[in-house]
XYZ file of C-alpha atoms in Angstrom:
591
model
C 96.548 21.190 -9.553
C 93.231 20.999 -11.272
C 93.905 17.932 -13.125
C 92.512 14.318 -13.840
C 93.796 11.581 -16.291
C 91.125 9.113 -16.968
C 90.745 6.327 -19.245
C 86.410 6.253 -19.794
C 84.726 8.372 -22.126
C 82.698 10.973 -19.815
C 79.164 11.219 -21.116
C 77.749 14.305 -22.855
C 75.601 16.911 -20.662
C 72.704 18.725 -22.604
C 75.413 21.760 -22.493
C 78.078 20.350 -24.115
C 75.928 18.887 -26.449
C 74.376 22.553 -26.852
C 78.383 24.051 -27.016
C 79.243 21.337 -29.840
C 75.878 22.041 -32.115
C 76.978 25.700 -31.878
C 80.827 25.366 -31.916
C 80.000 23.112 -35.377
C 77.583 26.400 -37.213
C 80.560 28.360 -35.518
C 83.530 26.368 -36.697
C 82.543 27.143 -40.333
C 82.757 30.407 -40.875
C 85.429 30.658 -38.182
C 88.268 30.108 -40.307
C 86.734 31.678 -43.102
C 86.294 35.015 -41.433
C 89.266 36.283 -42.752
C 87.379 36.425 -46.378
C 84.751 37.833 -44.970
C 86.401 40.664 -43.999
C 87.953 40.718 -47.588
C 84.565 40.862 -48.963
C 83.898 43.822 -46.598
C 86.668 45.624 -46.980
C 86.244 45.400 -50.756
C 82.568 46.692 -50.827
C 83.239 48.941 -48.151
C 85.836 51.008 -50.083
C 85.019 50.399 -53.746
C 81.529 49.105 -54.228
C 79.855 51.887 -56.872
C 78.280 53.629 -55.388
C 78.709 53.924 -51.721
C 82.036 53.389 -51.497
C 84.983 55.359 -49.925
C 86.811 55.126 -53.457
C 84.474 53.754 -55.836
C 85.819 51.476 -58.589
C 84.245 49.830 -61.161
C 87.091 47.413 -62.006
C 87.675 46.370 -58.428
C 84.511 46.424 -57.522
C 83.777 43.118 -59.923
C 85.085 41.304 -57.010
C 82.149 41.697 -54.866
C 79.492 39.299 -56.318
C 81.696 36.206 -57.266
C 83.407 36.734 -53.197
C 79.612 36.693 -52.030
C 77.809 34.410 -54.241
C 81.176 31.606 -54.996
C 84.568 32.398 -53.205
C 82.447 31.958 -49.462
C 79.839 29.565 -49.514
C 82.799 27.426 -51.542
C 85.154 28.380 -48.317
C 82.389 27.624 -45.753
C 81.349 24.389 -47.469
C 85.323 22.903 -47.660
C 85.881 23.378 -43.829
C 82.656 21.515 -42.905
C 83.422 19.255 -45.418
C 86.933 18.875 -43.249
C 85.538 19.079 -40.132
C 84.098 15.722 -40.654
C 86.537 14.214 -42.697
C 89.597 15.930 -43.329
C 91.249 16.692 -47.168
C 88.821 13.909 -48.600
C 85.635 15.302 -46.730
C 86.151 18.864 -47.299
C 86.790 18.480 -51.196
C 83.859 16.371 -51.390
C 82.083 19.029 -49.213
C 83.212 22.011 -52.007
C 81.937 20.048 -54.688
C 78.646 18.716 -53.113
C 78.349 22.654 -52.241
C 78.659 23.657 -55.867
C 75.215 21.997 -56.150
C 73.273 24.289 -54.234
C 75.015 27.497 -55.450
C 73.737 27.444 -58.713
C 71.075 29.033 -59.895
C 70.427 30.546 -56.328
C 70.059 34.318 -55.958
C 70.788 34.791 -52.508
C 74.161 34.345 -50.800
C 73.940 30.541 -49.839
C 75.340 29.979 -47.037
C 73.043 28.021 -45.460
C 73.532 25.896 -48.086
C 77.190 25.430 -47.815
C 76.726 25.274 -43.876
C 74.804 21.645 -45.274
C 76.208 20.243 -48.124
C 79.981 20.515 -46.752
C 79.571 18.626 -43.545
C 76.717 15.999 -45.215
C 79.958 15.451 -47.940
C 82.320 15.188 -45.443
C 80.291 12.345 -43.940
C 79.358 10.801 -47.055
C 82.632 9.811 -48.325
C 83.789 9.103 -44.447
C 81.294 6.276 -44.316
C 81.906 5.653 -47.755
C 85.744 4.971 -47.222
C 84.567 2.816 -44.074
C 82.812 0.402 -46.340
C 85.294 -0.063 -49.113
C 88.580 1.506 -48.425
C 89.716 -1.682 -46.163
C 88.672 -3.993 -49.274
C 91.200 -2.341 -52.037
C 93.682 -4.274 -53.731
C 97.125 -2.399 -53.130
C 98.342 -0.812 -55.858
C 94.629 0.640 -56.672
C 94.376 3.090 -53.435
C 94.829 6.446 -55.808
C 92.268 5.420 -57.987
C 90.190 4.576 -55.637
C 90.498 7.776 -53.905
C 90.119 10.017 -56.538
C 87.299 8.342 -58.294
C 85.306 7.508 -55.180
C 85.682 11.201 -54.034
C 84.548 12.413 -57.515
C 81.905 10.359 -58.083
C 80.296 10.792 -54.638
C 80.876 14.955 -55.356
C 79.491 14.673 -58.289
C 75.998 13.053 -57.118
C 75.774 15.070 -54.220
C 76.266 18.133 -55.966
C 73.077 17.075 -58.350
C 71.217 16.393 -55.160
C 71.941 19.896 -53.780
C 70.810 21.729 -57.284
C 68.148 19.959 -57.323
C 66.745 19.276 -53.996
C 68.783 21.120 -51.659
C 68.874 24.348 -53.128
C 64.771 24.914 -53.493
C 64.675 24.125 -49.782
C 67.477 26.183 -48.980
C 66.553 29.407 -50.964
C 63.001 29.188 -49.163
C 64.449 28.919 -46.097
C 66.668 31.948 -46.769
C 63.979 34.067 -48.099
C 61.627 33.170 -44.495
C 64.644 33.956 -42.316
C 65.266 37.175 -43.807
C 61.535 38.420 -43.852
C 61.563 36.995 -40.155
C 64.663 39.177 -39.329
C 62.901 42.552 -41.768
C 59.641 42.328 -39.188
C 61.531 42.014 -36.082
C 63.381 45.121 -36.874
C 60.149 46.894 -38.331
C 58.560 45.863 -35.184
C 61.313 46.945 -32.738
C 62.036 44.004 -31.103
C 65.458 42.967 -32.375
C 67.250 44.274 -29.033
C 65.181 41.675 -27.006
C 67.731 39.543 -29.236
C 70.426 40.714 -26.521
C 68.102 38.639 -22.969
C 69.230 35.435 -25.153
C 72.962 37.171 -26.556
C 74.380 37.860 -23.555
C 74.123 35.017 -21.272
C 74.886 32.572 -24.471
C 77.941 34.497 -24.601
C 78.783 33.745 -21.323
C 78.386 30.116 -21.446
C 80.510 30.265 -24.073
C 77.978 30.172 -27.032
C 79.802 33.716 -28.115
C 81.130 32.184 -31.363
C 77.825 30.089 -32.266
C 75.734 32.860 -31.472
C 77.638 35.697 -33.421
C 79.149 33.463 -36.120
C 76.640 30.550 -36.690
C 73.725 32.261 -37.017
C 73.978 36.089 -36.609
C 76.963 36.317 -39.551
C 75.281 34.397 -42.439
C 71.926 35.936 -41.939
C 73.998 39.145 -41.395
C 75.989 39.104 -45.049
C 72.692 38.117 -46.593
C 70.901 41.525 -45.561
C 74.360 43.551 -46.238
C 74.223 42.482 -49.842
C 71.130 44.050 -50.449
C 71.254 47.028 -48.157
C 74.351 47.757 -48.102
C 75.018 47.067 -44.169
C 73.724 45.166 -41.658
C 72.607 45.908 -37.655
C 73.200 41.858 -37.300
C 77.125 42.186 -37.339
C 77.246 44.547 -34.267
C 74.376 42.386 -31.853
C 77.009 39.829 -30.626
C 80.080 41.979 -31.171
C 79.253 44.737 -29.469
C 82.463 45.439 -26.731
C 80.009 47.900 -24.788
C 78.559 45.565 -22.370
C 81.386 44.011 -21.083
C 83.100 47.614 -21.078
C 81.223 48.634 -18.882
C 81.118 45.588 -16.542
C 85.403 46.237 -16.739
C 85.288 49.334 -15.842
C 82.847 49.036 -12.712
C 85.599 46.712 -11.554
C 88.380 49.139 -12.117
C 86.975 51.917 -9.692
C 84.718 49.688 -7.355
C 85.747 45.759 -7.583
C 88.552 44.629 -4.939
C 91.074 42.588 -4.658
C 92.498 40.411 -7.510
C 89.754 41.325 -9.556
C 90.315 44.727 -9.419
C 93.775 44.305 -9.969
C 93.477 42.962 -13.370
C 90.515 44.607 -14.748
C 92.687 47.291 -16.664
C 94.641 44.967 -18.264
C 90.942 43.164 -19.249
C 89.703 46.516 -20.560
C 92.420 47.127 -22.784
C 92.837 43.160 -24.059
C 88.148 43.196 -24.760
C 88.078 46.687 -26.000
C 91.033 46.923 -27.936
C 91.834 43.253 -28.944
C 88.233 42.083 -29.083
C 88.583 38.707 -26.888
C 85.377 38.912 -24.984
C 85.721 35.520 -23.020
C 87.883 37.902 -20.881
C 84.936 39.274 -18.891
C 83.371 36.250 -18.648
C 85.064 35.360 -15.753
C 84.463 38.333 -13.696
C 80.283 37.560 -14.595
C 80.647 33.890 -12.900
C 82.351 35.379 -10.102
C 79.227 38.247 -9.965
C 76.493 36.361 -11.088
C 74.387 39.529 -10.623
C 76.196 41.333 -13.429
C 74.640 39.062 -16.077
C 71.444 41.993 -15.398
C 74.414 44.347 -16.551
C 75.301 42.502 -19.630
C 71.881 42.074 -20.829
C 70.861 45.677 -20.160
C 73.652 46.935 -21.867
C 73.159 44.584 -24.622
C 69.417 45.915 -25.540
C 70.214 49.775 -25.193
C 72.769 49.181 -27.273
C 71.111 47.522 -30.135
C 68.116 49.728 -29.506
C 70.374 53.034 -29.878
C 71.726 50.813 -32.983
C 68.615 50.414 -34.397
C 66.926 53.851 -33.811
C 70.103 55.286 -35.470
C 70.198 53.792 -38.260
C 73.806 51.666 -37.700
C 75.432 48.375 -38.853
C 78.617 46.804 -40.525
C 79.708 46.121 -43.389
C 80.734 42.602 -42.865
C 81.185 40.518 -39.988
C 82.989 42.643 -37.125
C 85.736 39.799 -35.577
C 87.349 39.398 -33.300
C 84.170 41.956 -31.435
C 87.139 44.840 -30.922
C 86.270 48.879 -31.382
C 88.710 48.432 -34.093
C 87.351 45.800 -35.946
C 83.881 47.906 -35.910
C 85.058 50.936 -36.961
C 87.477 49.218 -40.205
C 83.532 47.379 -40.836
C 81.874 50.983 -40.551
C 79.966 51.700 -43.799
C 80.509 55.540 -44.856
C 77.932 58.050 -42.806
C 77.153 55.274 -40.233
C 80.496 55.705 -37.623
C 78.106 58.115 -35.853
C 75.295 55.430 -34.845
C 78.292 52.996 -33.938
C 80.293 54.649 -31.847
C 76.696 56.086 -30.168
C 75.844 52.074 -29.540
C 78.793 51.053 -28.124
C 78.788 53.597 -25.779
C 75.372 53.950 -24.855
C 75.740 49.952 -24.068
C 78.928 50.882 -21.963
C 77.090 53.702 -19.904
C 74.194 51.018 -19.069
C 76.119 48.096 -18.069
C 78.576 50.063 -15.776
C 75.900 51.990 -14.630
C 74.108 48.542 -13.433
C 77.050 47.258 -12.321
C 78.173 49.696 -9.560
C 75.533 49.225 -6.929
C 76.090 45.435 -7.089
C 80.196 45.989 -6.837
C 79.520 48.479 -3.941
C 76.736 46.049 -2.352
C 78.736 43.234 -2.251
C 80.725 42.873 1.479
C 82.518 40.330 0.295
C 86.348 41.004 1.389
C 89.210 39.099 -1.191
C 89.344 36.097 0.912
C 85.616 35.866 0.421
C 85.916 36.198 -3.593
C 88.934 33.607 -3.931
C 87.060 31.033 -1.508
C 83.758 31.830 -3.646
C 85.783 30.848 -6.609
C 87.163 27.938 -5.022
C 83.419 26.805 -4.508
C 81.948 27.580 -7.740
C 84.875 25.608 -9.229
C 84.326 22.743 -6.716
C 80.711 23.059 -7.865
C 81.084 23.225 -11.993
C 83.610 19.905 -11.406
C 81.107 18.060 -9.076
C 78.311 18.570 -12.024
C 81.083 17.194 -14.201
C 81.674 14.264 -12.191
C 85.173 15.019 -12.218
C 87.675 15.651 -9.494
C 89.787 18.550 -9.514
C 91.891 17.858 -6.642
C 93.530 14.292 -8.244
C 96.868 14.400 -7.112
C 99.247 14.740 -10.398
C 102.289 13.079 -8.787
C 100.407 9.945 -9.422
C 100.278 10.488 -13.452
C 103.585 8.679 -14.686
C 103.509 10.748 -17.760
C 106.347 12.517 -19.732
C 104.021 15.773 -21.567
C 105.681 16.542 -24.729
C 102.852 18.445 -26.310
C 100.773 21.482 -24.441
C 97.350 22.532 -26.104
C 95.211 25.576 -25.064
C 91.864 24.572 -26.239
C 89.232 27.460 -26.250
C 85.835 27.418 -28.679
C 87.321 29.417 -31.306
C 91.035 28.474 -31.278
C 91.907 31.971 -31.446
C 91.633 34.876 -29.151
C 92.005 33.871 -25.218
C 93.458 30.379 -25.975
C 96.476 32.083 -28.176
C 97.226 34.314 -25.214
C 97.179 31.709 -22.248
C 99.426 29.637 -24.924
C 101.830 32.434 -25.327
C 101.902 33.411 -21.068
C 102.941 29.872 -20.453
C 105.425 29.548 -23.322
C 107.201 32.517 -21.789
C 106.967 30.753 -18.222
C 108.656 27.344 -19.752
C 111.474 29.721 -21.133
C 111.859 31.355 -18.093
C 112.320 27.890 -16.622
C 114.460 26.253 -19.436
C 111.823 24.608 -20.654
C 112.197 24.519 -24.191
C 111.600 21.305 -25.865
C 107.777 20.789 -25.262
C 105.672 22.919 -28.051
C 102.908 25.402 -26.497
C 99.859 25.543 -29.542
C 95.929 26.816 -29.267
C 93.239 25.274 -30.860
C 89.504 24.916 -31.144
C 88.093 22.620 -28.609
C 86.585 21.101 -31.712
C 89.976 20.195 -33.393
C 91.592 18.414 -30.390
C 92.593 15.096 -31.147
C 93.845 12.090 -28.762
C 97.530 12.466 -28.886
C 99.625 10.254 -26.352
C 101.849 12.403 -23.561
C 99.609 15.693 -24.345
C 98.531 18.139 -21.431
C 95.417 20.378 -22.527
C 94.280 23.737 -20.763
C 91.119 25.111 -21.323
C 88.517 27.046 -19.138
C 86.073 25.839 -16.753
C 82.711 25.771 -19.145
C 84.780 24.069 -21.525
C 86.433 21.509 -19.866
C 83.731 18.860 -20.117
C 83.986 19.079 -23.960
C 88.167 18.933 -24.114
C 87.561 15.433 -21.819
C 85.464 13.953 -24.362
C 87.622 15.125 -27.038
C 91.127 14.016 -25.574
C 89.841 11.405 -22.466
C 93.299 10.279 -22.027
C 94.541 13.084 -22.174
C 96.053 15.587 -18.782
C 93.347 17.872 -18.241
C 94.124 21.475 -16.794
C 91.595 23.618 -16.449
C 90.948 27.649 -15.785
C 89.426 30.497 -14.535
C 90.918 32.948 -16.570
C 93.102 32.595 -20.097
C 94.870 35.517 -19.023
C 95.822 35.327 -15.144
C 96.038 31.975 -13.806
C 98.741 30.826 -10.792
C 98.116 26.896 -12.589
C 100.738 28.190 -15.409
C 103.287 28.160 -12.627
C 102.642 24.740 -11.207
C 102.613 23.463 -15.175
C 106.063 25.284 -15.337
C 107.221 23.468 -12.154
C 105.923 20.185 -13.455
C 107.326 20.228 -16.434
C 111.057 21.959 -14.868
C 111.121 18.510 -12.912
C 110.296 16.153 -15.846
C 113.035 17.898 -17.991
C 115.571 17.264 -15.034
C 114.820 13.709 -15.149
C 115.390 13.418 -18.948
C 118.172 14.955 -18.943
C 119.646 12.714 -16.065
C 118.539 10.069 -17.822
C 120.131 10.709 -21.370
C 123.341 11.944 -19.760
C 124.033 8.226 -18.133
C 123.663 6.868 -21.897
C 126.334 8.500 -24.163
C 126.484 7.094 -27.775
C 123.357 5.353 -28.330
C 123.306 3.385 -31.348
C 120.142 2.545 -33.596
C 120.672 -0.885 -33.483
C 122.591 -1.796 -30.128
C 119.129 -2.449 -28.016
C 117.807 -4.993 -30.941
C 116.924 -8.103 -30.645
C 117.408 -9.656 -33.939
C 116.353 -12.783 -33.097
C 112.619 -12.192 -32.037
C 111.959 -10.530 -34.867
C 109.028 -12.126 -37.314
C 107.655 -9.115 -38.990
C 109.159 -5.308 -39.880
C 106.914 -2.726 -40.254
C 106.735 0.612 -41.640
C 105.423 3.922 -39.645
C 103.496 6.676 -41.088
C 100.625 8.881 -40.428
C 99.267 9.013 -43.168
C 96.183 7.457 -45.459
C 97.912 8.398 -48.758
C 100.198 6.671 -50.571
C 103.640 8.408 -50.424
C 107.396 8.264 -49.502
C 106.392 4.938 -47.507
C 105.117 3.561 -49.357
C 108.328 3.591 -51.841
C 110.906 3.233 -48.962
C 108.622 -0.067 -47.994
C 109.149 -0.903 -52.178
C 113.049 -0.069 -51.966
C 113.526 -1.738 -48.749
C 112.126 -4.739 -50.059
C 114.046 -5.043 -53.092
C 117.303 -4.687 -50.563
C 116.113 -7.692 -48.615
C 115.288 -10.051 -52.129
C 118.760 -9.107 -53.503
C 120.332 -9.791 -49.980
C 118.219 -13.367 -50.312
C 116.494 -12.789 -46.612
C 113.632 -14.324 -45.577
C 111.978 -11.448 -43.899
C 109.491 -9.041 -45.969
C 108.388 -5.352 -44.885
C 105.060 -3.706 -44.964
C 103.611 -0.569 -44.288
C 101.302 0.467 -40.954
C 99.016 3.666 -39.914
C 100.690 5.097 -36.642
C 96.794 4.626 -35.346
C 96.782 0.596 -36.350
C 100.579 -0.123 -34.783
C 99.599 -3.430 -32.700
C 102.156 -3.576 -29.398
C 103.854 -7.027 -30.285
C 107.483 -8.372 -29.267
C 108.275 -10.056 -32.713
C 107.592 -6.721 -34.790
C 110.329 -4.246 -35.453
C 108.789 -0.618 -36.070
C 110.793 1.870 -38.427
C 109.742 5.289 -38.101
C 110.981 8.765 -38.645
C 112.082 11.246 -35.703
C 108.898 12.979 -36.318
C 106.449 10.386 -35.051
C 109.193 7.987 -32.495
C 107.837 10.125 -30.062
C 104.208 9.217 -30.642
C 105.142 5.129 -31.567
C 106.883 5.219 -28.184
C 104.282 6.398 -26.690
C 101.810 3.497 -27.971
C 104.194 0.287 -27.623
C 106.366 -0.822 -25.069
C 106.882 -4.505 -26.375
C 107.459 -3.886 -29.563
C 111.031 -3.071 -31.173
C 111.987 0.332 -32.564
C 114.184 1.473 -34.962
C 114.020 5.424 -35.925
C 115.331 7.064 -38.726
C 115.993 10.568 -39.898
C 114.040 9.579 -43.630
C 113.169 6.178 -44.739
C 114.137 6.618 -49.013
C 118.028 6.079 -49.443
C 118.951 5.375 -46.037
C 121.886 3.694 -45.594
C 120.736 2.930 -42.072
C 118.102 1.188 -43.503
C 120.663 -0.672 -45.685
C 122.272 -1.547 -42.680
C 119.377 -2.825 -40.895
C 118.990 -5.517 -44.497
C 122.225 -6.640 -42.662
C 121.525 -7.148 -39.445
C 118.322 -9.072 -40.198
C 117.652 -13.210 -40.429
């Protein structure tokens, strides 16, 4: 199996450095797409007039989506990107600064202030948060959040949002004279192989959707939505495989078609481009006729077109434009399969030749990683109890691969270790977690999760590691299972050691002051009234030190994770810490 568990942080190669700049523009308006298209859909149908039903009433929602409702959106998720709850409401507020007073759609703006929040308060809670008095934590976060909002938002009105306005107002005469000049489908020599080293999302959503809703909301559409989201280049490239690839390749292609055409998830062809390297030509010249027929006719959206799927364009079709859409997703189609053919029919490469190709360009992309992919995984001693398909979006091809191997686990009676997706940005060290994620990805998921098990992929949608994951995990369920049936009637308290035990500590995973808080209160009291010596406090899950003398409470949501981290330390788990007559119980038991 393609696998490594390692215990250094890898260092960054200019392309994952490149991937995370983008993936960061990209994971912005990523999660905020979904209002996007709400903003579309609106001025699509109702905007008066131009609309397919115009409505006055309704059509009040446009400006206050566009000019609050987004930038407000965009500027909370960087704001949480960097810093969670507390970074991304400072991030809103600090973005509130620069939307004032502007005239054009700021998202540029928001794209700044939310993640320059996020970090201000993160570095502000690094100076000060460890010196609070307990007792003062909730007005400490709430005023130190507000008051560091509040300033930054002043800075963005008044600094941010002059520079930002300018800035918007260059960029969007930039983008008028490439169009006026005809150049704009030269955009696609720089689209198309971005999209295949996985810059799709920062390509189409960093940069290409913000400049994109600026020019819709004062023309009414915008050629900008279709130049990464265009599903005719790859069409074409699936098709050529359908009637002239072999093999494997061939095999699945129809299945491809109808998942990138239909569905939208593009990184589905980029696999059969690494395998061709040649087809990249295809890509590319599909790309510009396509934009050119775009352009010439007269097409664009009416917001951003994602996931990139025929249907998504057409429900983002202005009125009297379907015409030049459909013509430039065709016309790119046509081209790239057209390209493609003679270098399918050229190649004299039999199956064998294409899987032991693969092989190599897999040995080669881990070599450059300094990574080896052939680390023997019956020397990892570790129990997986969480599975994460990591791709750059967290949505599309990761969401499928998740949902093929959950149905191989079931299949296998494997059905107590949670299959999830994610961004490549989210992940998050998590002890006994396996992640899977594509080749060109995989040096970004190691730096994210180092100690994590690393699986990586050709293809999402079609790879034989699922089965030797399925295997892995059949035989580590066996051995649980063995294991738990030869203890019958475990008790909380039976594998205690009373006597060691100097200090009694209480798990959570949180920063905020909650239901531990008070069970660490009521448990307390218990122990005065009982006259014990002994005094509880309260831990982060991330600060638990490994130490025989300490007992750790914790809930059955997070013994799996504490377990995980100690191995000296005593446990005692808990279904809920507040009015647990365990707990009272344990008041008993203790010196």
């Amino acid at each position: 199996m393609d696998s490594k568990q390692v215990s250094t942080k890898p260092k960054s190669s200019l392309k994952a450095k490149v991937q995370r700049f983008g993936t960061a523009l990209s994971g912005m308006i990523m999660p905020n797409i979904a209002a996007i298209i709400a903003w579309g859909l609106v001025t699509a149908l109702f905007m008066v007039p131009g609309g397919w039903m115009p409505n006055k009433h309704i059509a009040q929602l446009i400006n206050p989506m566009l000019h609050y409702l987004l930038p407000l959106l965009i500027g909370y998720v960087g704001g949480r990107m960097v810093y969670e709850e507390r970074g991304a409401v400072v991030g809103a507020i600090a973005t509130t600064g620069v939307i004032v007073g502007a005239k054009v759609p700021m998202f540029l703006g928001a794209m700044i202030m939310g993640p320059l929040g996020g970090w201000c308060i993160k570095k502000f809670d690094q100076l000060f948060l460890d010196k609070i008095k307990t007792g003062f934590e909730m007005i400490y976060n709430n005023f130190s959040a507000g008051i560091l909002g509040m300033i930054l938002a002043i800075i963005g009105q008044f600094i941010v949002n002059p520079l930002v306005v300018s800035g918007s107002n260059l960029a969007a005469k930039g983008v008028a004279w490439i169009i006026s000049v005809h150049l704009l489908p030269l955009a696609n020599v720089f689209i198309e192989p971005a999209k295949v080293l996985f810059l799709n999302n920062a390509v189409g959503n960093g940069i290409l959707v913000p400049l994109g809703i600026q020019q819709a909301s004062q023309a009414g559409k915008s050629i900008l939505f279709l130049l990464e989201s265009n599903p005719g280049p790859g069409l074409g490239i699936l098709l050529a495989f359908c009637m002239f690839g072999k093999g494997n390749a061939k095999a699945s292609a129809p299945g491809a078609v109808l998942i990138h055409f239909f569905g939208g998830v593009h990184e589905i062809y980029f696999p059969y481009i690494l395998m061709k390297p040649m087809l990249i030509i295809s890509a590319i010249l599909g790309g510009v006729a396509g934009t050119f027929t775009f352009q010439i006719m007269g097409a664009g959206l009416k917001a951003a077109a994602s996931p990139g799927s025929i249907i998504a364009v057409l429900l983002m079709t202005p009125k009297g434009s379907y015409l030049a859409n459909l013509a430039g997703v065709l016309v790119a189609a046509v081209v790239s399969f057209v390209v493609s053919v003679p270098i399918l029919k050229n190649n004299k490469s039999t199956d064998e030749d294409l899987d032991a190709k693969k092989e190599q360009m897999e040995q080669m992309k881990s070599d450059s990683k300094a990574t080896d992919p052939k680390l023997d995984t019956t020397n990892v001693k570790v129990s997986i109890q969480k599975i994460i398909f990591a791709c750059d979006a967290g949505m599309g091809s990761s969401a499928m691969g998740a949902s093929l191997l959950r149905d191989k686990l079931k299949k296998e009676g494997v059905t107590d270790v949670p299959v999830t997706n994610l961004a490549v940005r989210n992940l998050k060290p998590e002890p006994n977690l396996l992640v899977v994620t594509q080749n060109e990805l995989a040096e970004r998921a190691l730096e994210k999760t180092p100690d994590a098990m690393h699986v990586s992929v050709d293809n999402f949608m079609n790879s034989p590691r699922y089965d030797e994951i399925a295997q892995m995990l059949k035989q580590d369920n066996s051995s649980v299972s063995e294991v738990e049936t030869k203890q019958p009637g475990h008790s909380i308290f039976s594998d205690i050691d009373f006597a060691q035990i100097k200090q009694i500590r209480f798990v959570t995973d949180s920063h905020h002051v909650g239901s531990t808080t008070m069970a660490v209160s009521e448990f307390n009291q218990e122990l005065q009234t009982a006259d014990k010596a002994l005094r509880a406090d309260r831990v982060i899950l991330s600060d638990v030190k490994d130490q025989a003398d300490q007992l750790l409470v914790t809930t059955t949501a997070l013994q799996a994770d504490l377990r995980a981290k100690v191995s000296q330390a005593q446990v005692v788990v808990v279904s809920n810490m507040l009015e647990n007559d365990d707990l009272k119980e344990l008041v008993l038991h203790l010196n």
